[in-house]
């Protein structure tokens, strides 16, 4: 199953379980903490527009795009789309319709962990840096190698056919070595640091948004409101701890473009 089939079949954007709600709260917390309070924002992997609409409601000048046309049509059909400057369909690695320095903030939540090669990730960073203004902010979400490995490990554990189970464990060995599974790639902190150094970014934070709880959906759903609030507070307090961000399922990278004088 490729990426387009995956999002068409599972419709991940329609999921509103408590873990997704918690992740949204944490991302908004980090945006409020680190991003400028106004400016031109482009969301290059907008999905159904969750964060694009939130930015627009806060007064930002927002452009929203996605590489899946179904998502773009969903954004256009939303009454809140009137608050967006532009809606488009193209890959986050190809923003040729926008001139250099067009945006103060570029957000891409859900694209980088589909970029399985270094060349794809570098193309994304280069194009993002091109359309960002001086001192602009780059934000993207990532998955970790631990998430890739554990996900395949649990798949293997849940397989009851003997032949298929052996195949699943063999695949686990490949995932552990390659940091990739199916259409997903697990990015290490070292890789993020290397990309930042090479392309002129000052890292502001690398933070966990989804923790290690991807196999605890039912447990979190069963929490009382008080327990869920306590759970959220723990996420806020620990999300930027480097050990948490290294081993989380999903995290967020926020960096600022270095001034030209430091790049020459």
mmCIF file with all atom_site columns, C-alpha atoms in Angstrom, residues 13-232:
data_model
loop_
_atom_site.group_PDB
_atom_site.id
_atom_site.type_symbol
_atom_site.label_atom_id
_atom_site.label_alt_id
_atom_site.label_comp_id
_atom_site.label_asym_id
_atom_site.label_entity_id
_atom_site.label_seq_id
_atom_site.pdbx_PDB_ins_code
_atom_site.Cartn_x
_atom_site.Cartn_y
_atom_site.Cartn_z
_atom_site.occupancy
_atom_site.B_iso_or_equiv
_atom_site.pdbx_formal_charge
_atom_site.auth_seq_id
_atom_site.auth_comp_id
_atom_site.auth_asym_id
_atom_site.auth_atom_id
_atom_site.pdbx_PDB_model_num
ATOM 1   C CA . UNK A 1 13  ? -7.400  12.730  9.530  1.00 0.00 ? 13  UNK A CA 1
ATOM 2   C CA . UNK A 1 14  ? -10.885 11.581  10.585 1.00 0.00 ? 14  UNK A CA 1
ATOM 3   C CA . UNK A 1 15  ? -9.498  10.059  13.793 1.00 0.00 ? 15  UNK A CA 1
ATOM 4   C CA . UNK A 1 16  ? -10.392 12.023  16.901 1.00 0.00 ? 16  UNK A CA 1
ATOM 5   C CA . UNK A 1 17  ? -9.317  9.691   19.703 1.00 0.00 ? 17  UNK A CA 1
ATOM 6   C CA . UNK A 1 18  ? -7.892  11.139  22.901 1.00 0.00 ? 18  UNK A CA 1
ATOM 7   C CA . UNK A 1 19  ? -4.285  10.526  21.889 1.00 0.00 ? 19  UNK A CA 1
ATOM 8   C CA . UNK A 1 20  ? -4.882  12.622  18.770 1.00 0.00 ? 20  UNK A CA 1
ATOM 9   C CA . UNK A 1 21  ? -6.527  15.309  20.896 1.00 0.00 ? 21  UNK A CA 1
ATOM 10  C CA . UNK A 1 22  ? -3.553  15.264  23.272 1.00 0.00 ? 22  UNK A CA 1
ATOM 11  C CA . UNK A 1 23  ? -1.106  15.557  20.369 1.00 0.00 ? 23  UNK A CA 1
ATOM 12  C CA . UNK A 1 24  ? -3.007  18.556  18.987 1.00 0.00 ? 24  UNK A CA 1
ATOM 13  C CA . UNK A 1 25  ? -2.857  20.263  22.405 1.00 0.00 ? 25  UNK A CA 1
ATOM 14  C CA . UNK A 1 26  ? 0.898   19.670  22.692 1.00 0.00 ? 26  UNK A CA 1
ATOM 15  C CA . UNK A 1 27  ? 1.588   20.970  19.167 1.00 0.00 ? 27  UNK A CA 1
ATOM 16  C CA . UNK A 1 28  ? -0.450  24.116  19.853 1.00 0.00 ? 28  UNK A CA 1
ATOM 17  C CA . UNK A 1 29  ? 1.402   24.563  23.163 1.00 0.00 ? 29  UNK A CA 1
ATOM 18  C CA . UNK A 1 30  ? 4.745   24.428  21.327 1.00 0.00 ? 30  UNK A CA 1
ATOM 19  C CA . UNK A 1 31  ? 3.538   26.741  18.542 1.00 0.00 ? 31  UNK A CA 1
ATOM 20  C CA . UNK A 1 32  ? 2.370   29.318  21.109 1.00 0.00 ? 32  UNK A CA 1
ATOM 21  C CA . UNK A 1 33  ? 5.654   29.005  22.972 1.00 0.00 ? 33  UNK A CA 1
ATOM 22  C CA . UNK A 1 34  ? 8.085   29.353  20.060 1.00 0.00 ? 34  UNK A CA 1
ATOM 23  C CA . UNK A 1 35  ? 6.517   30.765  16.896 1.00 0.00 ? 35  UNK A CA 1
ATOM 24  C CA . UNK A 1 36  ? 6.002   34.484  16.161 1.00 0.00 ? 36  UNK A CA 1
ATOM 25  C CA . UNK A 1 37  ? 2.543   35.827  16.970 1.00 0.00 ? 37  UNK A CA 1
ATOM 26  C CA . UNK A 1 38  ? 1.895   37.074  13.439 1.00 0.00 ? 38  UNK A CA 1
ATOM 27  C CA . UNK A 1 39  ? 3.162   36.694  9.901  1.00 0.00 ? 39  UNK A CA 1
ATOM 28  C CA . UNK A 1 40  ? 2.820   34.692  6.692  1.00 0.00 ? 40  UNK A CA 1
ATOM 29  C CA . UNK A 1 41  ? 2.380   30.953  7.258  1.00 0.00 ? 41  UNK A CA 1
ATOM 30  C CA . UNK A 1 42  ? 2.419   28.123  4.740  1.00 0.00 ? 42  UNK A CA 1
ATOM 31  C CA . UNK A 1 43  ? 1.246   24.666  5.775  1.00 0.00 ? 43  UNK A CA 1
ATOM 32  C CA . UNK A 1 44  ? 2.673   22.330  3.129  1.00 0.00 ? 44  UNK A CA 1
ATOM 33  C CA . UNK A 1 45  ? 1.074   19.159  4.505  1.00 0.00 ? 45  UNK A CA 1
ATOM 34  C CA . UNK A 1 46  ? -2.219  20.581  5.739  1.00 0.00 ? 46  UNK A CA 1
ATOM 35  C CA . UNK A 1 47  ? -4.324  17.423  5.672  1.00 0.00 ? 47  UNK A CA 1
ATOM 36  C CA . UNK A 1 48  ? -7.882  18.566  6.246  1.00 0.00 ? 48  UNK A CA 1
ATOM 37  C CA . UNK A 1 49  ? -6.698  21.975  7.466  1.00 0.00 ? 49  UNK A CA 1
ATOM 38  C CA . UNK A 1 50  ? -6.573  21.445  11.240 1.00 0.00 ? 50  UNK A CA 1
ATOM 39  C CA . UNK A 1 51  ? -3.625  23.738  11.932 1.00 0.00 ? 51  UNK A CA 1
ATOM 40  C CA . UNK A 1 52  ? -4.040  25.964  8.862  1.00 0.00 ? 52  UNK A CA 1
ATOM 41  C CA . UNK A 1 53  ? -7.461  27.010  10.162 1.00 0.00 ? 53  UNK A CA 1
ATOM 42  C CA . UNK A 1 54  ? -6.100  27.491  13.684 1.00 0.00 ? 54  UNK A CA 1
ATOM 43  C CA . UNK A 1 55  ? -3.386  29.811  12.377 1.00 0.00 ? 55  UNK A CA 1
ATOM 44  C CA . UNK A 1 56  ? -5.948  31.763  10.350 1.00 0.00 ? 56  UNK A CA 1
ATOM 45  C CA . UNK A 1 57  ? -8.219  32.143  13.367 1.00 0.00 ? 57  UNK A CA 1
ATOM 46  C CA . UNK A 1 58  ? -5.309  33.679  15.271 1.00 0.00 ? 58  UNK A CA 1
ATOM 47  C CA . UNK A 1 59  ? -4.795  36.294  12.577 1.00 0.00 ? 59  UNK A CA 1
ATOM 48  C CA . UNK A 1 60  ? -1.928  34.836  10.531 1.00 0.00 ? 60  UNK A CA 1
ATOM 49  C CA . UNK A 1 61  ? -1.849  35.179  6.741  1.00 0.00 ? 61  UNK A CA 1
ATOM 50  C CA . UNK A 1 62  ? -2.201  31.486  5.804  1.00 0.00 ? 62  UNK A CA 1
ATOM 51  C CA . UNK A 1 63  ? -1.565  29.425  2.688  1.00 0.00 ? 63  UNK A CA 1
ATOM 52  C CA . UNK A 1 64  ? -2.553  25.749  2.896  1.00 0.00 ? 64  UNK A CA 1
ATOM 53  C CA . UNK A 1 65  ? -1.461  22.906  0.642  1.00 0.00 ? 65  UNK A CA 1
ATOM 54  C CA . UNK A 1 66  ? -1.287  19.136  0.528  1.00 0.00 ? 66  UNK A CA 1
ATOM 55  C CA . UNK A 1 67  ? -0.034  16.514  -1.916 1.00 0.00 ? 67  UNK A CA 1
ATOM 56  C CA . UNK A 1 68  ? -3.326  14.567  -1.799 1.00 0.00 ? 68  UNK A CA 1
ATOM 57  C CA . UNK A 1 69  ? -6.132  16.150  -3.807 1.00 0.00 ? 69  UNK A CA 1
ATOM 58  C CA . UNK A 1 70  ? -8.858  14.690  -1.580 1.00 0.00 ? 70  UNK A CA 1
ATOM 59  C CA . UNK A 1 71  ? -7.395  16.654  1.337  1.00 0.00 ? 71  UNK A CA 1
ATOM 60  C CA . UNK A 1 72  ? -7.221  19.847  -0.734 1.00 0.00 ? 72  UNK A CA 1
ATOM 61  C CA . UNK A 1 73  ? -10.868 19.487  -1.791 1.00 0.00 ? 73  UNK A CA 1
ATOM 62  C CA . UNK A 1 74  ? -11.853 18.953  1.845  1.00 0.00 ? 74  UNK A CA 1
ATOM 63  C CA . UNK A 1 75  ? -10.127 22.208  2.827  1.00 0.00 ? 75  UNK A CA 1
ATOM 64  C CA . UNK A 1 76  ? -11.789 24.106  -0.018 1.00 0.00 ? 76  UNK A CA 1
ATOM 65  C CA . UNK A 1 77  ? -15.212 22.793  1.009  1.00 0.00 ? 77  UNK A CA 1
ATOM 66  C CA . UNK A 1 78  ? -14.799 23.991  4.599  1.00 0.00 ? 78  UNK A CA 1
ATOM 67  C CA . UNK A 1 79  ? -16.524 27.364  5.269  1.00 0.00 ? 79  UNK A CA 1
ATOM 68  C CA . UNK A 1 80  ? -13.383 28.496  7.115  1.00 0.00 ? 80  UNK A CA 1
ATOM 69  C CA . UNK A 1 81  ? -11.427 28.333  3.854  1.00 0.00 ? 81  UNK A CA 1
ATOM 70  C CA . UNK A 1 82  ? -12.461 31.955  3.217  1.00 0.00 ? 82  UNK A CA 1
ATOM 71  C CA . UNK A 1 83  ? -9.929  32.906  5.887  1.00 0.00 ? 83  UNK A CA 1
ATOM 72  C CA . UNK A 1 84  ? -7.057  31.342  3.906  1.00 0.00 ? 84  UNK A CA 1
ATOM 73  C CA . UNK A 1 85  ? -5.082  33.324  1.345  1.00 0.00 ? 85  UNK A CA 1
ATOM 74  C CA . UNK A 1 86  ? -4.390  30.369  -0.945 1.00 0.00 ? 86  UNK A CA 1
ATOM 75  C CA . UNK A 1 87  ? -5.106  26.625  -1.211 1.00 0.00 ? 87  UNK A CA 1
ATOM 76  C CA . UNK A 1 88  ? -3.024  24.443  -3.512 1.00 0.00 ? 88  UNK A CA 1
ATOM 77  C CA . UNK A 1 89  ? -2.021  20.848  -4.288 1.00 0.00 ? 89  UNK A CA 1
ATOM 78  C CA . UNK A 1 90  ? 1.637   19.848  -4.644 1.00 0.00 ? 90  UNK A CA 1
ATOM 79  C CA . UNK A 1 91  ? 4.425   18.022  -2.844 1.00 0.00 ? 91  UNK A CA 1
ATOM 80  C CA . UNK A 1 92  ? 6.154   19.795  0.077  1.00 0.00 ? 92  UNK A CA 1
ATOM 81  C CA . UNK A 1 93  ? 9.342   19.281  -1.921 1.00 0.00 ? 93  UNK A CA 1
ATOM 82  C CA . UNK A 1 94  ? 8.023   21.307  -4.876 1.00 0.00 ? 94  UNK A CA 1
ATOM 83  C CA . UNK A 1 95  ? 6.879   24.853  -4.112 1.00 0.00 ? 95  UNK A CA 1
ATOM 84  C CA . UNK A 1 96  ? 7.857   26.477  -7.409 1.00 0.00 ? 96  UNK A CA 1
ATOM 85  C CA . UNK A 1 97  ? 4.632   28.499  -7.483 1.00 0.00 ? 97  UNK A CA 1
ATOM 86  C CA . UNK A 1 98  ? 5.985   30.571  -4.568 1.00 0.00 ? 98  UNK A CA 1
ATOM 87  C CA . UNK A 1 99  ? 8.822   33.068  -4.810 1.00 0.00 ? 99  UNK A CA 1
ATOM 88  C CA . UNK A 1 100 ? 11.876  33.203  -2.545 1.00 0.00 ? 100 UNK A CA 1
ATOM 89  C CA . UNK A 1 101 ? 11.223  34.496  0.962  1.00 0.00 ? 101 UNK A CA 1
ATOM 90  C CA . UNK A 1 102 ? 7.419   34.334  0.647  1.00 0.00 ? 102 UNK A CA 1
ATOM 91  C CA . UNK A 1 103 ? 6.709   33.052  4.181  1.00 0.00 ? 103 UNK A CA 1
ATOM 92  C CA . UNK A 1 104 ? 7.730   33.661  7.769  1.00 0.00 ? 104 UNK A CA 1
ATOM 93  C CA . UNK A 1 105 ? 6.729   30.189  8.984  1.00 0.00 ? 105 UNK A CA 1
ATOM 94  C CA . UNK A 1 106 ? 6.657   26.906  7.075  1.00 0.00 ? 106 UNK A CA 1
ATOM 95  C CA . UNK A 1 107 ? 4.803   24.032  8.763  1.00 0.00 ? 107 UNK A CA 1
ATOM 96  C CA . UNK A 1 108 ? 4.806   20.468  7.421  1.00 0.00 ? 108 UNK A CA 1
ATOM 97  C CA . UNK A 1 109 ? 3.212   17.975  9.801  1.00 0.00 ? 109 UNK A CA 1
ATOM 98  C CA . UNK A 1 110 ? 3.108   14.485  8.341  1.00 0.00 ? 110 UNK A CA 1
ATOM 99  C CA . UNK A 1 111 ? 5.370   14.758  5.312  1.00 0.00 ? 111 UNK A CA 1
ATOM 100 C CA . UNK A 1 112 ? 8.960   14.152  6.432  1.00 0.00 ? 112 UNK A CA 1
ATOM 101 C CA . UNK A 1 113 ? 8.396   10.658  7.809  1.00 0.00 ? 113 UNK A CA 1
ATOM 102 C CA . UNK A 1 114 ? 7.249   9.643   4.313  1.00 0.00 ? 114 UNK A CA 1
ATOM 103 C CA . UNK A 1 115 ? 10.588  10.805  2.852  1.00 0.00 ? 115 UNK A CA 1
ATOM 104 C CA . UNK A 1 116 ? 12.575  7.580   3.017  1.00 0.00 ? 116 UNK A CA 1
ATOM 105 C CA . UNK A 1 117 ? 15.744  8.779   1.303  1.00 0.00 ? 117 UNK A CA 1
ATOM 106 C CA . UNK A 1 118 ? 18.227  11.435  2.321  1.00 0.00 ? 118 UNK A CA 1
ATOM 107 C CA . UNK A 1 119 ? 17.841  13.035  -1.112 1.00 0.00 ? 119 UNK A CA 1
ATOM 108 C CA . UNK A 1 120 ? 14.096  13.498  -0.550 1.00 0.00 ? 120 UNK A CA 1
ATOM 109 C CA . UNK A 1 121 ? 14.644  15.045  2.877  1.00 0.00 ? 121 UNK A CA 1
ATOM 110 C CA . UNK A 1 122 ? 17.341  17.370  1.557  1.00 0.00 ? 122 UNK A CA 1
ATOM 111 C CA . UNK A 1 123 ? 15.075  18.469  -1.307 1.00 0.00 ? 123 UNK A CA 1
ATOM 112 C CA . UNK A 1 124 ? 12.369  19.277  1.246  1.00 0.00 ? 124 UNK A CA 1
ATOM 113 C CA . UNK A 1 125 ? 14.757  21.305  3.427  1.00 0.00 ? 125 UNK A CA 1
ATOM 114 C CA . UNK A 1 126 ? 16.223  23.193  0.444  1.00 0.00 ? 126 UNK A CA 1
ATOM 115 C CA . UNK A 1 127 ? 12.803  24.139  -0.923 1.00 0.00 ? 127 UNK A CA 1
ATOM 116 C CA . UNK A 1 128 ? 11.549  25.100  2.523  1.00 0.00 ? 128 UNK A CA 1
ATOM 117 C CA . UNK A 1 129 ? 14.575  27.316  3.108  1.00 0.00 ? 129 UNK A CA 1
ATOM 118 C CA . UNK A 1 130 ? 14.078  28.970  -0.273 1.00 0.00 ? 130 UNK A CA 1
ATOM 119 C CA . UNK A 1 131 ? 10.506  30.100  0.374  1.00 0.00 ? 131 UNK A CA 1
ATOM 120 C CA . UNK A 1 132 ? 11.236  31.155  3.967  1.00 0.00 ? 132 UNK A CA 1
ATOM 121 C CA . UNK A 1 133 ? 12.072  34.758  4.745  1.00 0.00 ? 133 UNK A CA 1
ATOM 122 C CA . UNK A 1 134 ? 15.258  35.688  6.580  1.00 0.00 ? 134 UNK A CA 1
ATOM 123 C CA . UNK A 1 135 ? 14.885  34.500  10.199 1.00 0.00 ? 135 UNK A CA 1
ATOM 124 C CA . UNK A 1 136 ? 11.888  32.384  9.116  1.00 0.00 ? 136 UNK A CA 1
ATOM 125 C CA . UNK A 1 137 ? 10.769  29.330  11.074 1.00 0.00 ? 137 UNK A CA 1
ATOM 126 C CA . UNK A 1 138 ? 10.724  25.734  9.806  1.00 0.00 ? 138 UNK A CA 1
ATOM 127 C CA . UNK A 1 139 ? 8.472   23.218  11.550 1.00 0.00 ? 139 UNK A CA 1
ATOM 128 C CA . UNK A 1 140 ? 8.031   19.560  10.691 1.00 0.00 ? 140 UNK A CA 1
ATOM 129 C CA . UNK A 1 141 ? 6.900   16.392  12.427 1.00 0.00 ? 141 UNK A CA 1
ATOM 130 C CA . UNK A 1 142 ? 8.978   13.233  12.558 1.00 0.00 ? 142 UNK A CA 1
ATOM 131 C CA . UNK A 1 143 ? 8.834   9.603   13.624 1.00 0.00 ? 143 UNK A CA 1
ATOM 132 C CA . UNK A 1 144 ? 11.694  7.845   15.394 1.00 0.00 ? 144 UNK A CA 1
ATOM 133 C CA . UNK A 1 145 ? 13.517  4.582   14.633 1.00 0.00 ? 145 UNK A CA 1
ATOM 134 C CA . UNK A 1 146 ? 12.234  3.286   17.972 1.00 0.00 ? 146 UNK A CA 1
ATOM 135 C CA . UNK A 1 147 ? 8.664   3.781   16.760 1.00 0.00 ? 147 UNK A CA 1
ATOM 136 C CA . UNK A 1 148 ? 9.402   1.924   13.519 1.00 0.00 ? 148 UNK A CA 1
ATOM 137 C CA . UNK A 1 149 ? 11.016  -0.982  15.377 1.00 0.00 ? 149 UNK A CA 1
ATOM 138 C CA . UNK A 1 150 ? 8.413   -1.288  18.112 1.00 0.00 ? 150 UNK A CA 1
ATOM 139 C CA . UNK A 1 151 ? 5.571   -1.042  15.612 1.00 0.00 ? 151 UNK A CA 1
ATOM 140 C CA . UNK A 1 152 ? 6.926   -3.994  13.638 1.00 0.00 ? 152 UNK A CA 1
ATOM 141 C CA . UNK A 1 153 ? 7.711   -5.879  16.860 1.00 0.00 ? 153 UNK A CA 1
ATOM 142 C CA . UNK A 1 154 ? 4.086   -5.685  17.959 1.00 0.00 ? 154 UNK A CA 1
ATOM 143 C CA . UNK A 1 155 ? 2.963   -6.705  14.468 1.00 0.00 ? 155 UNK A CA 1
ATOM 144 C CA . UNK A 1 156 ? 5.148   -9.804  14.766 1.00 0.00 ? 156 UNK A CA 1
ATOM 145 C CA . UNK A 1 157 ? 3.841   -10.607 18.252 1.00 0.00 ? 157 UNK A CA 1
ATOM 146 C CA . UNK A 1 158 ? 0.238   -10.436 17.070 1.00 0.00 ? 158 UNK A CA 1
ATOM 147 C CA . UNK A 1 159 ? 0.822   -12.809 14.133 1.00 0.00 ? 159 UNK A CA 1
ATOM 148 C CA . UNK A 1 160 ? -0.395  -16.353 14.908 1.00 0.00 ? 160 UNK A CA 1
ATOM 149 C CA . UNK A 1 161 ? 0.403   -18.162 11.669 1.00 0.00 ? 161 UNK A CA 1
ATOM 150 C CA . UNK A 1 162 ? 3.851   -19.765 12.113 1.00 0.00 ? 162 UNK A CA 1
ATOM 151 C CA . UNK A 1 163 ? 5.135   -19.007 8.622  1.00 0.00 ? 163 UNK A CA 1
ATOM 152 C CA . UNK A 1 164 ? 3.889   -15.428 8.685  1.00 0.00 ? 164 UNK A CA 1
ATOM 153 C CA . UNK A 1 165 ? 5.331   -14.900 12.146 1.00 0.00 ? 165 UNK A CA 1
ATOM 154 C CA . UNK A 1 166 ? 8.817   -15.880 10.998 1.00 0.00 ? 166 UNK A CA 1
ATOM 155 C CA . UNK A 1 167 ? 8.458   -13.484 8.059  1.00 0.00 ? 167 UNK A CA 1
ATOM 156 C CA . UNK A 1 168 ? 7.336   -10.723 10.426 1.00 0.00 ? 168 UNK A CA 1
ATOM 157 C CA . UNK A 1 169 ? 10.370  -11.180 12.673 1.00 0.00 ? 169 UNK A CA 1
ATOM 158 C CA . UNK A 1 170 ? 12.687  -11.200 9.671  1.00 0.00 ? 170 UNK A CA 1
ATOM 159 C CA . UNK A 1 171 ? 11.098  -7.937  8.582  1.00 0.00 ? 171 UNK A CA 1
ATOM 160 C CA . UNK A 1 172 ? 11.681  -6.644  12.114 1.00 0.00 ? 172 UNK A CA 1
ATOM 161 C CA . UNK A 1 173 ? 15.435  -7.182  11.648 1.00 0.00 ? 173 UNK A CA 1
ATOM 162 C CA . UNK A 1 174 ? 15.309  -5.132  8.426  1.00 0.00 ? 174 UNK A CA 1
ATOM 163 C CA . UNK A 1 175 ? 13.281  -2.358  10.055 1.00 0.00 ? 175 UNK A CA 1
ATOM 164 C CA . UNK A 1 176 ? 15.685  -2.174  12.994 1.00 0.00 ? 176 UNK A CA 1
ATOM 165 C CA . UNK A 1 177 ? 18.623  -1.777  10.608 1.00 0.00 ? 177 UNK A CA 1
ATOM 166 C CA . UNK A 1 178 ? 17.058  0.522   8.001  1.00 0.00 ? 178 UNK A CA 1
ATOM 167 C CA . UNK A 1 179 ? 14.897  2.705   10.285 1.00 0.00 ? 179 UNK A CA 1
ATOM 168 C CA . UNK A 1 180 ? 12.088  2.357   7.755  1.00 0.00 ? 180 UNK A CA 1
ATOM 169 C CA . UNK A 1 181 ? 8.900   0.325   7.593  1.00 0.00 ? 181 UNK A CA 1
ATOM 170 C CA . UNK A 1 182 ? 6.539   0.270   4.623  1.00 0.00 ? 182 UNK A CA 1
ATOM 171 C CA . UNK A 1 183 ? 6.051   3.964   3.702  1.00 0.00 ? 183 UNK A CA 1
ATOM 172 C CA . UNK A 1 184 ? 7.474   5.371   6.946  1.00 0.00 ? 184 UNK A CA 1
ATOM 173 C CA . UNK A 1 185 ? 10.993  6.450   7.924  1.00 0.00 ? 185 UNK A CA 1
ATOM 174 C CA . UNK A 1 186 ? 12.321  7.016   11.451 1.00 0.00 ? 186 UNK A CA 1
ATOM 175 C CA . UNK A 1 187 ? 14.512  10.115  11.676 1.00 0.00 ? 187 UNK A CA 1
ATOM 176 C CA . UNK A 1 188 ? 17.197  10.246  14.380 1.00 0.00 ? 188 UNK A CA 1
ATOM 177 C CA . UNK A 1 189 ? 18.113  13.348  16.366 1.00 0.00 ? 189 UNK A CA 1
ATOM 178 C CA . UNK A 1 190 ? 21.573  13.129  14.829 1.00 0.00 ? 190 UNK A CA 1
ATOM 179 C CA . UNK A 1 191 ? 20.099  13.262  11.315 1.00 0.00 ? 191 UNK A CA 1
ATOM 180 C CA . UNK A 1 192 ? 18.046  16.323  12.245 1.00 0.00 ? 192 UNK A CA 1
ATOM 181 C CA . UNK A 1 193 ? 21.153  17.978  13.697 1.00 0.00 ? 193 UNK A CA 1
ATOM 182 C CA . UNK A 1 194 ? 23.188  17.226  10.556 1.00 0.00 ? 194 UNK A CA 1
ATOM 183 C CA . UNK A 1 195 ? 20.480  18.627  8.262  1.00 0.00 ? 195 UNK A CA 1
ATOM 184 C CA . UNK A 1 196 ? 20.244  21.772  10.385 1.00 0.00 ? 196 UNK A CA 1
ATOM 185 C CA . UNK A 1 197 ? 23.981  22.321  10.353 1.00 0.00 ? 197 UNK A CA 1
ATOM 186 C CA . UNK A 1 198 ? 24.223  21.761  6.598  1.00 0.00 ? 198 UNK A CA 1
ATOM 187 C CA . UNK A 1 199 ? 21.320  23.985  5.584  1.00 0.00 ? 199 UNK A CA 1
ATOM 188 C CA . UNK A 1 200 ? 21.641  26.866  8.041  1.00 0.00 ? 200 UNK A CA 1
ATOM 189 C CA . UNK A 1 201 ? 19.076  26.208  10.739 1.00 0.00 ? 201 UNK A CA 1
ATOM 190 C CA . UNK A 1 202 ? 19.227  26.959  14.450 1.00 0.00 ? 202 UNK A CA 1
ATOM 191 C CA . UNK A 1 203 ? 17.256  24.273  16.275 1.00 0.00 ? 203 UNK A CA 1
ATOM 192 C CA . UNK A 1 204 ? 14.819  25.757  18.789 1.00 0.00 ? 204 UNK A CA 1
ATOM 193 C CA . UNK A 1 205 ? 13.303  22.528  20.058 1.00 0.00 ? 205 UNK A CA 1
ATOM 194 C CA . UNK A 1 206 ? 12.824  18.867  19.198 1.00 0.00 ? 206 UNK A CA 1
ATOM 195 C CA . UNK A 1 207 ? 9.856   17.660  21.209 1.00 0.00 ? 207 UNK A CA 1
ATOM 196 C CA . UNK A 1 208 ? 7.643   14.613  21.611 1.00 0.00 ? 208 UNK A CA 1
ATOM 197 C CA . UNK A 1 209 ? 4.012   15.065  20.643 1.00 0.00 ? 209 UNK A CA 1
ATOM 198 C CA . UNK A 1 210 ? 2.731   11.483  20.812 1.00 0.00 ? 210 UNK A CA 1
ATOM 199 C CA . UNK A 1 211 ? 4.928   9.855   23.431 1.00 0.00 ? 211 UNK A CA 1
ATOM 200 C CA . UNK A 1 212 ? 5.290   6.077   23.523 1.00 0.00 ? 212 UNK A CA 1
ATOM 201 C CA . UNK A 1 213 ? 1.572   5.519   23.895 1.00 0.00 ? 213 UNK A CA 1
ATOM 202 C CA . UNK A 1 214 ? 0.564   4.340   20.431 1.00 0.00 ? 214 UNK A CA 1
ATOM 203 C CA . UNK A 1 215 ? -0.449  0.956   21.869 1.00 0.00 ? 215 UNK A CA 1
ATOM 204 C CA . UNK A 1 216 ? -2.439  2.559   24.692 1.00 0.00 ? 216 UNK A CA 1
ATOM 205 C CA . UNK A 1 217 ? -5.354  4.082   22.791 1.00 0.00 ? 217 UNK A CA 1
ATOM 206 C CA . UNK A 1 218 ? -7.923  2.071   24.753 1.00 0.00 ? 218 UNK A CA 1
ATOM 207 C CA . UNK A 1 219 ? -6.322  2.884   28.111 1.00 0.00 ? 219 UNK A CA 1
ATOM 208 C CA . UNK A 1 220 ? -6.287  6.616   27.388 1.00 0.00 ? 220 UNK A CA 1
ATOM 209 C CA . UNK A 1 221 ? -9.863  6.510   26.100 1.00 0.00 ? 221 UNK A CA 1
ATOM 210 C CA . UNK A 1 222 ? -10.923 4.888   29.406 1.00 0.00 ? 222 UNK A CA 1
ATOM 211 C CA . UNK A 1 223 ? -9.432  7.696   31.548 1.00 0.00 ? 223 UNK A CA 1
ATOM 212 C CA . UNK A 1 224 ? -11.703 9.968   33.539 1.00 0.00 ? 224 UNK A CA 1
ATOM 213 C CA . UNK A 1 225 ? -11.584 13.673  32.675 1.00 0.00 ? 225 UNK A CA 1
ATOM 214 C CA . UNK A 1 226 ? -9.388  14.277  35.724 1.00 0.00 ? 226 UNK A CA 1
ATOM 215 C CA . UNK A 1 227 ? -6.975  11.489  34.753 1.00 0.00 ? 227 UNK A CA 1
ATOM 216 C CA . UNK A 1 228 ? -6.806  12.753  31.183 1.00 0.00 ? 228 UNK A CA 1
ATOM 217 C CA . UNK A 1 229 ? -5.991  16.264  32.389 1.00 0.00 ? 229 UNK A CA 1
ATOM 218 C CA . UNK A 1 230 ? -3.207  14.842  34.578 1.00 0.00 ? 230 UNK A CA 1
ATOM 219 C CA . UNK A 1 231 ? -1.973  12.870  31.576 1.00 0.00 ? 231 UNK A CA 1
ATOM 220 C CA . UNK A 1 232 ? -1.875  16.063  29.490 1.00 0.00 ? 232 UNK A CA 1
#
